């Protein structure tokens, strides 16, 4: 009866949230998932919403897997009951989604971990948005560096040459100075074109 009541509560919570909820039994190494594992992540072939713990491990991105498992094992050894982390999770079509996973670890009276109940939230859109903002900020910083370093050099030369032409006697041949002025203007034009290329497109 207690198991039936627990399962009923699990199903009710599953219907009330958009998260993918999972219940891991460490004793038999099985995981029970709510409908999100099929609806959100596309794993239609899961039978009875149940997988092995190794199935979950294999669906964590290889670059994230060691970090995630090491963190959970650290919680086991330190008897920490709450865990939260972000990683990439493999979908049914082979693509990866960014997820934020939050879980509660259950220990028995001897301090042995026996169960983990988690809620996996798909944060891919937020993650990609943040990465786009960071990339845009990077480009703005590059433009600011170009403005403060590369623009000033040819501009300073142009200004100096103009002043020099103004103070030189009228009968002095300005051809060489005009050549310098022209090359500096072309250099400045190239820098501006480069800045326009780097500017983020809104």
PDB file of C-alpha atoms in Angstrom, residues 3-163:
ATOM      1  CA  UNK A   3       4.488   1.621  -2.513  1.00  0.00           C
ATOM      2  CA  UNK A   4       1.207   2.298  -4.299  1.00  0.00           C
ATOM      3  CA  UNK A   5       0.775   5.596  -2.460  1.00  0.00           C
ATOM      4  CA  UNK A   6       4.357   6.570  -3.300  1.00  0.00           C
ATOM      5  CA  UNK A   7       3.813   5.748  -6.974  1.00  0.00           C
ATOM      6  CA  UNK A   8       0.592   7.762  -6.989  1.00  0.00           C
ATOM      7  CA  UNK A   9       2.330  10.809  -5.495  1.00  0.00           C
ATOM      8  CA  UNK A  10       5.107  10.441  -8.073  1.00  0.00           C
ATOM      9  CA  UNK A  11       2.576  10.410 -10.917  1.00  0.00           C
ATOM     10  CA  UNK A  12       0.713  13.422  -9.553  1.00  0.00           C
ATOM     11  CA  UNK A  13       3.894  15.462  -9.245  1.00  0.00           C
ATOM     12  CA  UNK A  14       4.907  14.367 -12.736  1.00  0.00           C
ATOM     13  CA  UNK A  15       1.686  15.832 -14.143  1.00  0.00           C
ATOM     14  CA  UNK A  16       2.142  19.100 -12.251  1.00  0.00           C
ATOM     15  CA  UNK A  17       5.572  19.993 -13.624  1.00  0.00           C
ATOM     16  CA  UNK A  18       7.306  20.359 -16.965  1.00  0.00           C
ATOM     17  CA  UNK A  19      10.484  18.868 -15.500  1.00  0.00           C
ATOM     18  CA  UNK A  20      11.627  15.350 -16.252  1.00  0.00           C
ATOM     19  CA  UNK A  21      11.459  13.623 -12.876  1.00  0.00           C
ATOM     20  CA  UNK A  22      13.492  10.526 -12.116  1.00  0.00           C
ATOM     21  CA  UNK A  23      13.688   8.133  -9.182  1.00  0.00           C
ATOM     22  CA  UNK A  24      16.884   6.114  -8.869  1.00  0.00           C
ATOM     23  CA  UNK A  25      17.135   3.058  -6.674  1.00  0.00           C
ATOM     24  CA  UNK A  26      20.791   2.455  -5.864  1.00  0.00           C
ATOM     25  CA  UNK A  27      20.035  -0.994  -4.495  1.00  0.00           C
ATOM     26  CA  UNK A  28      18.868  -2.473  -7.815  1.00  0.00           C
ATOM     27  CA  UNK A  29      20.384   0.286  -9.995  1.00  0.00           C
ATOM     28  CA  UNK A  30      17.149   1.109 -11.818  1.00  0.00           C
ATOM     29  CA  UNK A  31      15.705   4.519 -12.666  1.00  0.00           C
ATOM     30  CA  UNK A  32      12.016   5.315 -13.094  1.00  0.00           C
ATOM     31  CA  UNK A  33      11.268   8.384 -15.237  1.00  0.00           C
ATOM     32  CA  UNK A  34       8.148  10.428 -15.723  1.00  0.00           C
ATOM     33  CA  UNK A  35       6.688  11.170 -19.171  1.00  0.00           C
ATOM     34  CA  UNK A  36       9.238  13.941 -19.779  1.00  0.00           C
ATOM     35  CA  UNK A  37      11.920  11.443 -20.779  1.00  0.00           C
ATOM     36  CA  UNK A  38       9.804  10.600 -23.825  1.00  0.00           C
ATOM     37  CA  UNK A  39       7.995  13.875 -24.454  1.00  0.00           C
ATOM     38  CA  UNK A  40      10.925  16.276 -23.943  1.00  0.00           C
ATOM     39  CA  UNK A  41      13.937  14.126 -24.776  1.00  0.00           C
ATOM     40  CA  UNK A  42      12.354  11.777 -27.284  1.00  0.00           C
ATOM     41  CA  UNK A  43      13.280   8.413 -25.768  1.00  0.00           C
ATOM     42  CA  UNK A  44      10.199   6.607 -27.073  1.00  0.00           C
ATOM     43  CA  UNK A  45      11.719   3.135 -26.760  1.00  0.00           C
ATOM     44  CA  UNK A  46      11.921   3.109 -22.946  1.00  0.00           C
ATOM     45  CA  UNK A  47       9.753   0.336 -21.545  1.00  0.00           C
ATOM     46  CA  UNK A  48       7.592   1.101 -18.470  1.00  0.00           C
ATOM     47  CA  UNK A  49       9.467   4.407 -18.055  1.00  0.00           C
ATOM     48  CA  UNK A  50      12.329   2.424 -16.493  1.00  0.00           C
ATOM     49  CA  UNK A  51      16.041   2.303 -17.359  1.00  0.00           C
ATOM     50  CA  UNK A  52      19.228   1.158 -15.703  1.00  0.00           C
ATOM     51  CA  UNK A  53      21.581   3.566 -13.983  1.00  0.00           C
ATOM     52  CA  UNK A  54      24.207   2.784 -16.627  1.00  0.00           C
ATOM     53  CA  UNK A  55      21.734   3.949 -19.303  1.00  0.00           C
ATOM     54  CA  UNK A  56      21.638   7.358 -17.616  1.00  0.00           C
ATOM     55  CA  UNK A  57      25.436   7.456 -17.332  1.00  0.00           C
ATOM     56  CA  UNK A  58      25.813   6.672 -21.032  1.00  0.00           C
ATOM     57  CA  UNK A  59      23.427   9.486 -21.983  1.00  0.00           C
ATOM     58  CA  UNK A  60      25.443  12.128 -20.163  1.00  0.00           C
ATOM     59  CA  UNK A  61      27.755  13.840 -22.639  1.00  0.00           C
ATOM     60  CA  UNK A  62      31.235  12.213 -22.556  1.00  0.00           C
ATOM     61  CA  UNK A  63      32.849  15.576 -21.774  1.00  0.00           C
ATOM     62  CA  UNK A  64      30.528  16.055 -18.754  1.00  0.00           C
ATOM     63  CA  UNK A  65      30.212  12.484 -17.495  1.00  0.00           C
ATOM     64  CA  UNK A  66      33.305  12.187 -15.282  1.00  0.00           C
ATOM     65  CA  UNK A  67      32.617  15.563 -13.659  1.00  0.00           C
ATOM     66  CA  UNK A  68      28.986  14.721 -12.889  1.00  0.00           C
ATOM     67  CA  UNK A  69      29.657  11.239 -11.518  1.00  0.00           C
ATOM     68  CA  UNK A  70      32.590  12.483  -9.437  1.00  0.00           C
ATOM     69  CA  UNK A  71      30.386  15.180  -7.912  1.00  0.00           C
ATOM     70  CA  UNK A  72      27.653  12.693  -7.029  1.00  0.00           C
ATOM     71  CA  UNK A  73      30.190  10.284  -5.495  1.00  0.00           C
ATOM     72  CA  UNK A  74      31.551  13.179  -3.454  1.00  0.00           C
ATOM     73  CA  UNK A  75      28.029  13.789  -2.140  1.00  0.00           C
ATOM     74  CA  UNK A  76      27.814  10.103  -1.254  1.00  0.00           C
ATOM     75  CA  UNK A  77      31.056  10.175   0.723  1.00  0.00           C
ATOM     76  CA  UNK A  78      30.286  13.473   2.461  1.00  0.00           C
ATOM     77  CA  UNK A  79      26.627  12.555   3.141  1.00  0.00           C
ATOM     78  CA  UNK A  80      25.337  15.632   1.314  1.00  0.00           C
ATOM     79  CA  UNK A  81      21.638  15.280   0.591  1.00  0.00           C
ATOM     80  CA  UNK A  82      21.142  17.957  -2.089  1.00  0.00           C
ATOM     81  CA  UNK A  83      22.826  17.971  -5.496  1.00  0.00           C
ATOM     82  CA  UNK A  84      22.493  20.352  -8.448  1.00  0.00           C
ATOM     83  CA  UNK A  85      24.486  20.595 -11.666  1.00  0.00           C
ATOM     84  CA  UNK A  86      24.282  21.326 -15.394  1.00  0.00           C
ATOM     85  CA  UNK A  87      25.327  18.955 -18.156  1.00  0.00           C
ATOM     86  CA  UNK A  88      24.459  17.846 -21.663  1.00  0.00           C
ATOM     87  CA  UNK A  89      21.988  14.987 -21.983  1.00  0.00           C
ATOM     88  CA  UNK A  90      21.576  12.840 -25.101  1.00  0.00           C
ATOM     89  CA  UNK A  91      18.151  12.805 -26.736  1.00  0.00           C
ATOM     90  CA  UNK A  92      16.464  10.015 -28.637  1.00  0.00           C
ATOM     91  CA  UNK A  93      17.536  11.500 -31.984  1.00  0.00           C
ATOM     92  CA  UNK A  94      21.203  11.584 -30.963  1.00  0.00           C
ATOM     93  CA  UNK A  95      21.362  15.334 -30.302  1.00  0.00           C
ATOM     94  CA  UNK A  96      22.230  16.821 -26.904  1.00  0.00           C
ATOM     95  CA  UNK A  97      20.238  19.218 -24.739  1.00  0.00           C
ATOM     96  CA  UNK A  98      21.567  21.268 -21.849  1.00  0.00           C
ATOM     97  CA  UNK A  99      19.850  20.307 -18.592  1.00  0.00           C
ATOM     98  CA  UNK A 100      19.891  21.535 -15.047  1.00  0.00           C
ATOM     99  CA  UNK A 101      19.493  18.538 -12.769  1.00  0.00           C
ATOM    100  CA  UNK A 102      18.473  18.892  -9.125  1.00  0.00           C
ATOM    101  CA  UNK A 103      18.232  15.905  -6.818  1.00  0.00           C
ATOM    102  CA  UNK A 104      17.710  14.784  -3.238  1.00  0.00           C
ATOM    103  CA  UNK A 105      19.891  11.924  -1.952  1.00  0.00           C
ATOM    104  CA  UNK A 106      18.439   9.464   0.543  1.00  0.00           C
ATOM    105  CA  UNK A 107      20.706   7.633   3.019  1.00  0.00           C
ATOM    106  CA  UNK A 108      19.796   4.724   5.297  1.00  0.00           C
ATOM    107  CA  UNK A 109      20.430   4.702   9.041  1.00  0.00           C
ATOM    108  CA  UNK A 110      23.994   3.518   8.431  1.00  0.00           C
ATOM    109  CA  UNK A 111      24.766   6.401   6.099  1.00  0.00           C
ATOM    110  CA  UNK A 112      24.621   4.289   2.951  1.00  0.00           C
ATOM    111  CA  UNK A 113      23.064   6.014  -0.094  1.00  0.00           C
ATOM    112  CA  UNK A 114      19.996   4.076  -1.192  1.00  0.00           C
ATOM    113  CA  UNK A 115      17.969   6.397  -3.400  1.00  0.00           C
ATOM    114  CA  UNK A 116      18.112   9.601  -5.419  1.00  0.00           C
ATOM    115  CA  UNK A 117      15.073  11.549  -6.576  1.00  0.00           C
ATOM    116  CA  UNK A 118      15.748  14.197  -9.200  1.00  0.00           C
ATOM    117  CA  UNK A 119      14.136  16.740 -11.503  1.00  0.00           C
ATOM    118  CA  UNK A 120      15.781  17.478 -14.846  1.00  0.00           C
ATOM    119  CA  UNK A 121      14.974  20.825 -16.476  1.00  0.00           C
ATOM    120  CA  UNK A 122      15.761  21.509 -20.152  1.00  0.00           C
ATOM    121  CA  UNK A 123      17.716  24.801 -20.146  1.00  0.00           C
ATOM    122  CA  UNK A 124      19.031  24.620 -23.717  1.00  0.00           C
ATOM    123  CA  UNK A 125      17.389  27.828 -24.938  1.00  0.00           C
ATOM    124  CA  UNK A 126      18.621  29.796 -21.930  1.00  0.00           C
ATOM    125  CA  UNK A 127      22.121  28.344 -22.296  1.00  0.00           C
ATOM    126  CA  UNK A 128      22.313  29.199 -26.004  1.00  0.00           C
ATOM    127  CA  UNK A 129      20.992  32.712 -25.310  1.00  0.00           C
ATOM    128  CA  UNK A 130      23.674  33.305 -22.678  1.00  0.00           C
ATOM    129  CA  UNK A 131      26.371  31.986 -25.021  1.00  0.00           C
ATOM    130  CA  UNK A 132      25.118  34.322 -27.772  1.00  0.00           C
ATOM    131  CA  UNK A 133      25.269  37.296 -25.386  1.00  0.00           C
ATOM    132  CA  UNK A 134      28.791  36.320 -24.306  1.00  0.00           C
ATOM    133  CA  UNK A 135      29.894  36.046 -27.948  1.00  0.00           C
ATOM    134  CA  UNK A 136      28.363  39.457 -28.680  1.00  0.00           C
ATOM    135  CA  UNK A 137      30.182  40.989 -25.691  1.00  0.00           C
ATOM    136  CA  UNK A 138      33.416  39.453 -26.943  1.00  0.00           C
ATOM    137  CA  UNK A 139      32.940  41.143 -30.322  1.00  0.00           C
ATOM    138  CA  UNK A 140      32.174  44.469 -28.640  1.00  0.00           C
ATOM    139  CA  UNK A 141      35.398  44.177 -26.665  1.00  0.00           C
ATOM    140  CA  UNK A 142      37.330  43.475 -29.871  1.00  0.00           C
ATOM    141  CA  UNK A 143      35.780  46.564 -31.484  1.00  0.00           C
ATOM    142  CA  UNK A 144      36.638  48.678 -28.440  1.00  0.00           C
ATOM    143  CA  UNK A 145      40.251  47.462 -28.626  1.00  0.00           C
ATOM    144  CA  UNK A 146      40.418  48.286 -32.344  1.00  0.00           C
ATOM    145  CA  UNK A 147      39.008  51.742 -31.676  1.00  0.00           C
ATOM    146  CA  UNK A 148      41.476  52.474 -28.908  1.00  0.00           C
ATOM    147  CA  UNK A 149      44.563  51.094 -30.671  1.00  0.00           C
ATOM    148  CA  UNK A 150      44.299  50.572 -34.410  1.00  0.00           C
ATOM    149  CA  UNK A 151      42.128  53.587 -35.271  1.00  0.00           C
ATOM    150  CA  UNK A 152      44.163  56.103 -33.340  1.00  0.00           C
ATOM    151  CA  UNK A 153      47.451  55.456 -35.151  1.00  0.00           C
ATOM    152  CA  UNK A 154      46.378  56.317 -38.746  1.00  0.00           C
ATOM    153  CA  UNK A 155      44.068  59.048 -37.488  1.00  0.00           C
ATOM    154  CA  UNK A 156      46.898  60.688 -35.568  1.00  0.00           C
ATOM    155  CA  UNK A 157      49.095  60.561 -38.674  1.00  0.00           C
ATOM    156  CA  UNK A 158      46.387  62.123 -40.822  1.00  0.00           C
ATOM    157  CA  UNK A 159      45.861  64.941 -38.339  1.00  0.00           C
ATOM    158  CA  UNK A 160      49.602  65.567 -38.073  1.00  0.00           C
ATOM    159  CA  UNK A 161      50.046  65.624 -41.855  1.00  0.00           C
ATOM    160  CA  UNK A 162      47.149  68.039 -42.311  1.00  0.00           C
ATOM    161  CA  UNK A 163      48.656  70.377 -39.737  1.00  0.00           C
TER     162      UNK A 163
END
